[in-house]
Amino acid sequence: MERENDTDDLDSEETEEWVLALGSVLENDGVERAQYLLQRLSHVVTKTGAQLPYAITTPYRNTIPVSQEARMPGDLFMERNIRSLIRWNAMAMVMRANLKDGTLGGHISTFQSSATLYDVGFNYFFRAPTDGHEGDLIYYQGHSAPGIYARSYLEGRFSEEELDSFRQETEGGGLSSYPHPWLMPDYWQFPTVSMGLGPLQAIYQAHIMKYLGSRGLSDPSDRKVWCFAGDGEMDEPESQGAISLAGREGLDNLIFVINCNLQRLDGPVRGNGKIIQELEGVFRGAGWNVIKVIWGRQWDALFEKDRLGLLQRRMDEALDGDYQNYKSRGGEYTREHFFGKYPELASMVEDLTDEQIFRLNRGGHDPYKVYAAYAAAVKHEGQPTVILAKTVKGYGLGLAGEAQNYTHSVKKLDVGALRSFRDRFDIPLSDGDVETVPYYRPPADSPEMVYLRERRAALGGPLPQRRNDLAPLRVPGLEDLSTHLAGTADREVSTTMSFVRILSTLIKDPNIGERIVPIVPDEARTFGMEGMFRQLGIYSSVGQLYQPTDSDQLMFYREDEKGQVMEEGINEGGAFAAWLAAATSWSHNDCPLVPFYVFYSMFGFQRIGDLCWAAGDLQARGFLLGGTSGRTTLNGEGLQHQDGHSHVLASTVPNCVSYDPTYAYELAVIIQHGLREMFELMKPCYYYITVMNENYVQPPLPPGSEEGIIKGLYLLASNSTPKSKRVVQLMGSGTILREVLAAADILKAEFDVDADIWSATSFNELRREGLSVERWNMLHPAETPRVSYVEDCLADTRGPVIAATDYMKTYADQIRPFVPRQYRVLGTDGFGRSDTRGKLRRFFEVDRNYIAVTALSAMVDENLLDAGEVERAIDLLKIDVDKPDPATL
Ligand SMILES: Cc1ncc(C[n+]2csc(CCOP(=O)(O)OP(=O)(O)O)c2C)c(N)n1
Ligand SMILES: [Mg+2]
């Protein structure tokens, strides 16, 4: 019996009795009975108002006792040889890239800490997709990529030339620095190197897989999502931010493996504490199954000898900063500072040499312990599992960086260090060979290579691999959306409401209806989508266990196991991650989904921009709807809500196609086109569309305008004639187009100016097209120059060009190089504030009056008008010339 040598113990005999009693319960009635008794006892204590003396952490030791470890079936030595080769080649590829050009970078130490964690997975657990099974999904720690490439090299998937192309991606696609499906579309599945995005994505991946299973769209079978993350990475709010969802939803298809090497980039993760203990508490509190893999087999014998519990006590006491020293300073230091604290402990290791003490291994470097943890994790039901594996950063680098604070950045080893590394891992290279850091791959028929291939063959083939070819969906034609093209006669409707109606039509579509996934972060009522609650149901893995308060209403809050709507709570990052998993389901589940994520546009790109970037990398296909958009259109909500820049942010994602439509028919044309592009033609892009909550009459589709709507600009009203004396071209988007129309009326009525009106559905798309034309012309000087679409549109028109939007001026300004004449832009630079739409538009100088004055001023510049006309307009339209610039307020 373990006895704590504890000075706090007031009555050790009484303690002994309790401990013995519990021991006999454990022996005779099992763990569950013991847990029950402890729970009852804790109820007695907490009834008094006292806090329980223990936290939700367990002692600093492995969760799985030796007696319950599943036994690893394979050949330990063979696997070590293979792992050693992977270690060597991973190190060599980073080093060779930096020998070639010292600026290329790369990481050695991270993979050396996680090599065993991956190896055990590859040898026994990670299943590749096969005909009968979709395979497991694995999120690799981004900067451990060299190790993953090194394994693929041994498997014969990469040549030495390809390894030598690591981080040289511009010419013929070298191996990408980190996992990027955009750059290696047949290989990497998930971009993870932006810390925190892997864990968040993995949780929602597992969630969407359950959703698909529940709705009968795809069989999740026993597929697992494995997410490897760093212990430093767990400090990112995104890493831990969604773990309670995983616990609540009982995502037992999800396994986190946290590589607890106790270090991040600059130094220790928790020098003054213990990251494993901290994470244990956090994850357990969130409802996860926690498996700690702290100690390797070498410690088992010492634990056996630990009759007084002193070893455990010392382990509990030592801090991560101390543990880092034990590995960076070696065996002698560890003997003195760890074991030496208690004489009984020092004598426990008397028989061990310093070298043996140094080799007392950590759990994450012991394949047996790692295997046991993985075996338990894949069997665990009803909860997600987190494996907290203790490792050593820079394992095997010795003096070149093992457990040193600087190890993260080590990219080169000197010859001496290379030789020690070779010796430590028994790489069959001579002293001379080592100097050039060659790759090493044994012959294909060597026992190692045969073993390696057999293991992967048993698990369905090599990994990573990404499915990049899929059968397209049959999407509805524009004629199927004809009711949305016809206009609303005299009924006033917002584009948000128009969108909801289009969505309802799509949901009823016989081909893609069931594939539509509406996603909202607690804003469905804001967007008028609450009708979908009842109609489609909100997905919940347990259905609805209570009666909703509005159950007697037509549109009651209906949760359902087969619900189609995903209502992700007030959690834009999570809702976006759900969208991301749905938008890549075509690749990851062989089941294309068409997700529509509707959110407050201010809390989209601005809040979760890094995920939006990752969506581009992932080749996500789906729609993002920025609701209540426009700095002046969302009138009452003020500075934090009014979005005047999401389109500018959207323009930064190369394959995000974005629109700011004014009319329902534009929206219908854009959505139908997007469906066709993404799901029929399989173009790797996604759509961002802003919708507004301002009501107005929706006109019918002007015949022939479809192409212009898609390209980003079309002539909405041609008011000038060859006889017109004064002509101006006015452009607008979103609701501000309506101000443009009103400005045209003022110009006509008061100044005899004929304004042609252009609806500019996407300045972002116009700019992209213009830039590509400009580039082509530069590179083809001898050929007939091409004409940009903007220039082509304006070719046969007259007068200066004025554009106004509800976004920052830079949004419309983007097409300036392609406008063949004078171009002026109006926009909503500056912080928003609450007021009525009319007042806001005047404040931001984008209302009809400012548009009219701008047009007149531009015409004066071209000598089309007297300067006095601008002054007259300023007077007439009551423009305050001393009003401060809103951009500065
Ligand atoms: C969002 C983000 N911030 C910063 C970085 C830069 N960075 C790359 S690795 C790293 C340290 C990672 O430490 P840890 O998660 O413990 O991984 P380890 O290498 O120790 O396994 C940092 C800060 C990043 N990649 N992403
Ligand atoms: Mg770390």
PDB file of N, CA and C in Angstrom, residues 671-716:
ATOM      1  N   ILE A 671     -25.976  33.861 -56.589  1.00  0.00           N
ATOM      2  CA  ILE A 671     -26.005  32.560 -55.886  1.00  0.00           C
ATOM      3  C   ILE A 671     -26.056  31.410 -56.894  1.00  0.00           C
ATOM      4  N   GLN A 672     -26.896  31.561 -57.900  1.00  0.00           N
ATOM      5  CA  GLN A 672     -26.979  30.479 -58.887  1.00  0.00           C
ATOM      6  C   GLN A 672     -25.631  30.299 -59.589  1.00  0.00           C
ATOM      7  N   HIS A 673     -25.019  31.407 -59.935  1.00  0.00           N
ATOM      8  CA  HIS A 673     -23.716  31.338 -60.605  1.00  0.00           C
ATOM      9  C   HIS A 673     -22.685  30.677 -59.683  1.00  0.00           C
ATOM     10  N   GLY A 674     -22.709  31.082 -58.411  1.00  0.00           N
ATOM     11  CA  GLY A 674     -21.768  30.509 -57.448  1.00  0.00           C
ATOM     12  C   GLY A 674     -21.958  29.001 -57.317  1.00  0.00           C
ATOM     13  N   LEU A 675     -23.198  28.583 -57.244  1.00  0.00           N
ATOM     14  CA  LEU A 675     -23.467  27.140 -57.142  1.00  0.00           C
ATOM     15  C   LEU A 675     -22.860  26.412 -58.334  1.00  0.00           C
ATOM     16  N   ARG A 676     -23.069  26.984 -59.501  1.00  0.00           N
ATOM     17  CA  ARG A 676     -22.569  26.345 -60.708  1.00  0.00           C
ATOM     18  C   ARG A 676     -21.031  26.316 -60.718  1.00  0.00           C
ATOM     19  N   GLU A 677     -20.450  27.445 -60.391  1.00  0.00           N
ATOM     20  CA  GLU A 677     -18.989  27.515 -60.407  1.00  0.00           C
ATOM     21  C   GLU A 677     -18.370  26.521 -59.427  1.00  0.00           C
ATOM     22  N   MET A 678     -18.928  26.497 -58.214  1.00  0.00           N
ATOM     23  CA  MET A 678     -18.282  25.706 -57.148  1.00  0.00           C
ATOM     24  C   MET A 678     -18.632  24.225 -57.218  1.00  0.00           C
ATOM     25  N   PHE A 679     -19.894  23.933 -57.553  1.00  0.00           N
ATOM     26  CA  PHE A 679     -20.332  22.536 -57.400  1.00  0.00           C
ATOM     27  C   PHE A 679     -20.553  21.798 -58.717  1.00  0.00           C
ATOM     28  N   GLU A 680     -20.594  22.542 -59.819  1.00  0.00           N
ATOM     29  CA  GLU A 680     -20.681  21.855 -61.108  1.00  0.00           C
ATOM     30  C   GLU A 680     -19.341  21.906 -61.813  1.00  0.00           C
ATOM     31  N   LEU A 681     -18.765  23.092 -61.814  1.00  0.00           N
ATOM     32  CA  LEU A 681     -17.468  23.241 -62.490  1.00  0.00           C
ATOM     33  C   LEU A 681     -16.315  23.001 -61.537  1.00  0.00           C
ATOM     34  N   MET A 682     -16.632  22.812 -60.281  1.00  0.00           N
ATOM     35  CA  MET A 682     -15.652  22.490 -59.241  1.00  0.00           C
ATOM     36  C   MET A 682     -14.503  23.496 -59.156  1.00  0.00           C
ATOM     37  N   LYS A 683     -14.827  24.766 -59.316  1.00  0.00           N
ATOM     38  CA  LYS A 683     -13.779  25.781 -59.161  1.00  0.00           C
ATOM     39  C   LYS A 683     -13.457  25.972 -57.679  1.00  0.00           C
ATOM     40  N   PRO A 684     -12.178  26.058 -57.358  1.00  0.00           N
ATOM     41  CA  PRO A 684     -11.791  26.125 -55.943  1.00  0.00           C
ATOM     42  C   PRO A 684     -11.942  27.526 -55.362  1.00  0.00           C
ATOM     43  N   CYS A 685     -13.164  27.930 -55.109  1.00  0.00           N
ATOM     44  CA  CYS A 685     -13.375  29.270 -54.572  1.00  0.00           C
ATOM     45  C   CYS A 685     -14.590  29.249 -53.646  1.00  0.00           C
ATOM     46  N   TYR A 686     -14.744  30.300 -52.879  1.00  0.00           N
ATOM     47  CA  TYR A 686     -15.964  30.457 -52.085  1.00  0.00           C
ATOM     48  C   TYR A 686     -16.493  31.865 -52.226  1.00  0.00           C
ATOM     49  N   TYR A 687     -17.754  32.048 -51.822  1.00  0.00           N
ATOM     50  CA  TYR A 687     -18.446  33.312 -52.089  1.00  0.00           C
ATOM     51  C   TYR A 687     -18.772  34.055 -50.806  1.00  0.00           C
ATOM     52  N   TYR A 688     -18.497  35.344 -50.844  1.00  0.00           N
ATOM     53  CA  TYR A 688     -18.925  36.226 -49.749  1.00  0.00           C
ATOM     54  C   TYR A 688     -19.898  37.248 -50.327  1.00  0.00           C
ATOM     55  N   ILE A 689     -21.084  37.296 -49.768  1.00  0.00           N
ATOM     56  CA  ILE A 689     -22.111  38.207 -50.278  1.00  0.00           C
ATOM     57  C   ILE A 689     -22.670  38.998 -49.108  1.00  0.00           C
ATOM     58  N   THR A 690     -22.734  40.311 -49.270  1.00  0.00           N
ATOM     59  CA  THR A 690     -23.343  41.107 -48.200  1.00  0.00           C
ATOM     60  C   THR A 690     -24.830  41.292 -48.492  1.00  0.00           C
ATOM     61  N   VAL A 691     -25.609  41.209 -47.421  1.00  0.00           N
ATOM     62  CA  VAL A 691     -27.049  41.466 -47.544  1.00  0.00           C
ATOM     63  C   VAL A 691     -27.438  42.480 -46.471  1.00  0.00           C
ATOM     64  N   MET A 692     -28.500  43.223 -46.784  1.00  0.00           N
ATOM     65  CA  MET A 692     -28.863  44.355 -45.928  1.00  0.00           C
ATOM     66  C   MET A 692     -30.272  44.205 -45.376  1.00  0.00           C
ATOM     67  N   ASN A 693     -30.528  45.021 -44.346  1.00  0.00           N
ATOM     68  CA  ASN A 693     -31.856  44.949 -43.732  1.00  0.00           C
ATOM     69  C   ASN A 693     -32.712  46.173 -44.067  1.00  0.00           C
ATOM     70  N   GLU A 694     -32.395  46.852 -45.141  1.00  0.00           N
ATOM     71  CA  GLU A 694     -33.211  47.995 -45.547  1.00  0.00           C
ATOM     72  C   GLU A 694     -34.264  47.522 -46.553  1.00  0.00           C
ATOM     73  N   ASN A 695     -35.508  47.905 -46.280  1.00  0.00           N
ATOM     74  CA  ASN A 695     -36.590  47.433 -47.153  1.00  0.00           C
ATOM     75  C   ASN A 695     -36.824  48.390 -48.313  1.00  0.00           C
ATOM     76  N   TYR A 696     -36.971  47.838 -49.477  1.00  0.00           N
ATOM     77  CA  TYR A 696     -37.370  48.640 -50.637  1.00  0.00           C
ATOM     78  C   TYR A 696     -37.951  47.708 -51.689  1.00  0.00           C
ATOM     79  N   VAL A 697     -38.590  48.323 -52.666  1.00  0.00           N
ATOM     80  CA  VAL A 697     -39.199  47.534 -53.740  1.00  0.00           C
ATOM     81  C   VAL A 697     -38.090  46.882 -54.562  1.00  0.00           C
ATOM     82  N   GLN A 698     -38.244  45.604 -54.799  1.00  0.00           N
ATOM     83  CA  GLN A 698     -37.250  44.885 -55.591  1.00  0.00           C
ATOM     84  C   GLN A 698     -37.711  44.832 -57.044  1.00  0.00           C
ATOM     85  N   PRO A 699     -36.954  45.450 -57.938  1.00  0.00           N
ATOM     86  CA  PRO A 699     -37.368  45.445 -59.351  1.00  0.00           C
ATOM     87  C   PRO A 699     -37.070  44.098 -60.020  1.00  0.00           C
ATOM     88  N   PRO A 700     -37.649  43.872 -61.199  1.00  0.00           N
ATOM     89  CA  PRO A 700     -37.340  42.623 -61.916  1.00  0.00           C
ATOM     90  C   PRO A 700     -35.968  42.697 -62.597  1.00  0.00           C
ATOM     91  N   LEU A 701     -35.448  41.530 -62.929  1.00  0.00           N
ATOM     92  CA  LEU A 701     -34.132  41.434 -63.606  1.00  0.00           C
ATOM     93  C   LEU A 701     -34.184  42.129 -64.967  1.00  0.00           C
ATOM     94  N   PRO A 702     -33.328  43.130 -65.194  1.00  0.00           N
ATOM     95  CA  PRO A 702     -33.284  43.720 -66.538  1.00  0.00           C
ATOM     96  C   PRO A 702     -32.707  42.678 -67.498  1.00  0.00           C
ATOM     97  N   PRO A 703     -33.409  42.407 -68.588  1.00  0.00           N
ATOM     98  CA  PRO A 703     -32.944  41.336 -69.479  1.00  0.00           C
ATOM     99  C   PRO A 703     -31.494  41.566 -69.910  1.00  0.00           C
ATOM    100  N   GLY A 704     -30.744  40.501 -69.913  1.00  0.00           N
ATOM    101  CA  GLY A 704     -29.367  40.573 -70.412  1.00  0.00           C
ATOM    102  C   GLY A 704     -28.341  41.074 -69.415  1.00  0.00           C
ATOM    103  N   SER A 705     -28.760  41.330 -68.190  1.00  0.00           N
ATOM    104  CA  SER A 705     -27.774  41.894 -67.255  1.00  0.00           C
ATOM    105  C   SER A 705     -27.017  40.821 -66.456  1.00  0.00           C
ATOM    106  N   GLU A 706     -27.335  39.559 -66.677  1.00  0.00           N
ATOM    107  CA  GLU A 706     -26.731  38.503 -65.852  1.00  0.00           C
ATOM    108  C   GLU A 706     -25.200  38.533 -65.886  1.00  0.00           C
ATOM    109  N   GLU A 707     -24.674  38.673 -67.100  1.00  0.00           N
ATOM    110  CA  GLU A 707     -23.221  38.600 -67.222  1.00  0.00           C
ATOM    111  C   GLU A 707     -22.537  39.743 -66.467  1.00  0.00           C
ATOM    112  N   GLY A 708     -23.117  40.934 -66.607  1.00  0.00           N
ATOM    113  CA  GLY A 708     -22.555  42.095 -65.909  1.00  0.00           C
ATOM    114  C   GLY A 708     -22.653  41.942 -64.396  1.00  0.00           C
ATOM    115  N   ILE A 709     -23.755  41.359 -63.949  1.00  0.00           N
ATOM    116  CA  ILE A 709     -23.909  41.150 -62.496  1.00  0.00           C
ATOM    117  C   ILE A 709     -22.747  40.298 -61.989  1.00  0.00           C
ATOM    118  N   ILE A 710     -22.429  39.275 -62.737  1.00  0.00           N
ATOM    119  CA  ILE A 710     -21.353  38.373 -62.312  1.00  0.00           C
ATOM    120  C   ILE A 710     -19.988  39.042 -62.430  1.00  0.00           C
ATOM    121  N   LYS A 711     -19.814  39.783 -63.526  1.00  0.00           N
ATOM    122  CA  LYS A 711     -18.501  40.431 -63.700  1.00  0.00           C
ATOM    123  C   LYS A 711     -18.300  41.569 -62.706  1.00  0.00           C
ATOM    124  N   GLY A 712     -19.406  42.125 -62.218  1.00  0.00           N
ATOM    125  CA  GLY A 712     -19.270  43.157 -61.190  1.00  0.00           C
ATOM    126  C   GLY A 712     -19.808  44.521 -61.593  1.00  0.00           C
ATOM    127  N   LEU A 713     -20.280  44.672 -62.858  1.00  0.00           N
ATOM    128  CA  LEU A 713     -20.750  45.999 -63.273  1.00  0.00           C
ATOM    129  C   LEU A 713     -21.697  45.847 -64.461  1.00  0.00           C
ATOM    130  N   TYR A 714     -22.833  46.539 -64.382  1.00  0.00           N
ATOM    131  CA  TYR A 714     -23.713  46.568 -65.552  1.00  0.00           C
ATOM    132  C   TYR A 714     -24.503  47.866 -65.538  1.00  0.00           C
ATOM    133  N   LEU A 715     -24.928  48.223 -66.740  1.00  0.00           N
ATOM    134  CA  LEU A 715     -25.662  49.482 -66.894  1.00  0.00           C
ATOM    135  C   LEU A 715     -27.099  49.249 -66.451  1.00  0.00           C
ATOM    136  N   LEU A 716     -27.466  49.951 -65.397  1.00  0.00           N
ATOM    137  CA  LEU A 716     -28.809  49.768 -64.860  1.00  0.00           C
ATOM    138  C   LEU A 716     -29.785  50.716 -65.542  1.00  0.00           C
TER     139      LEU A 716
END
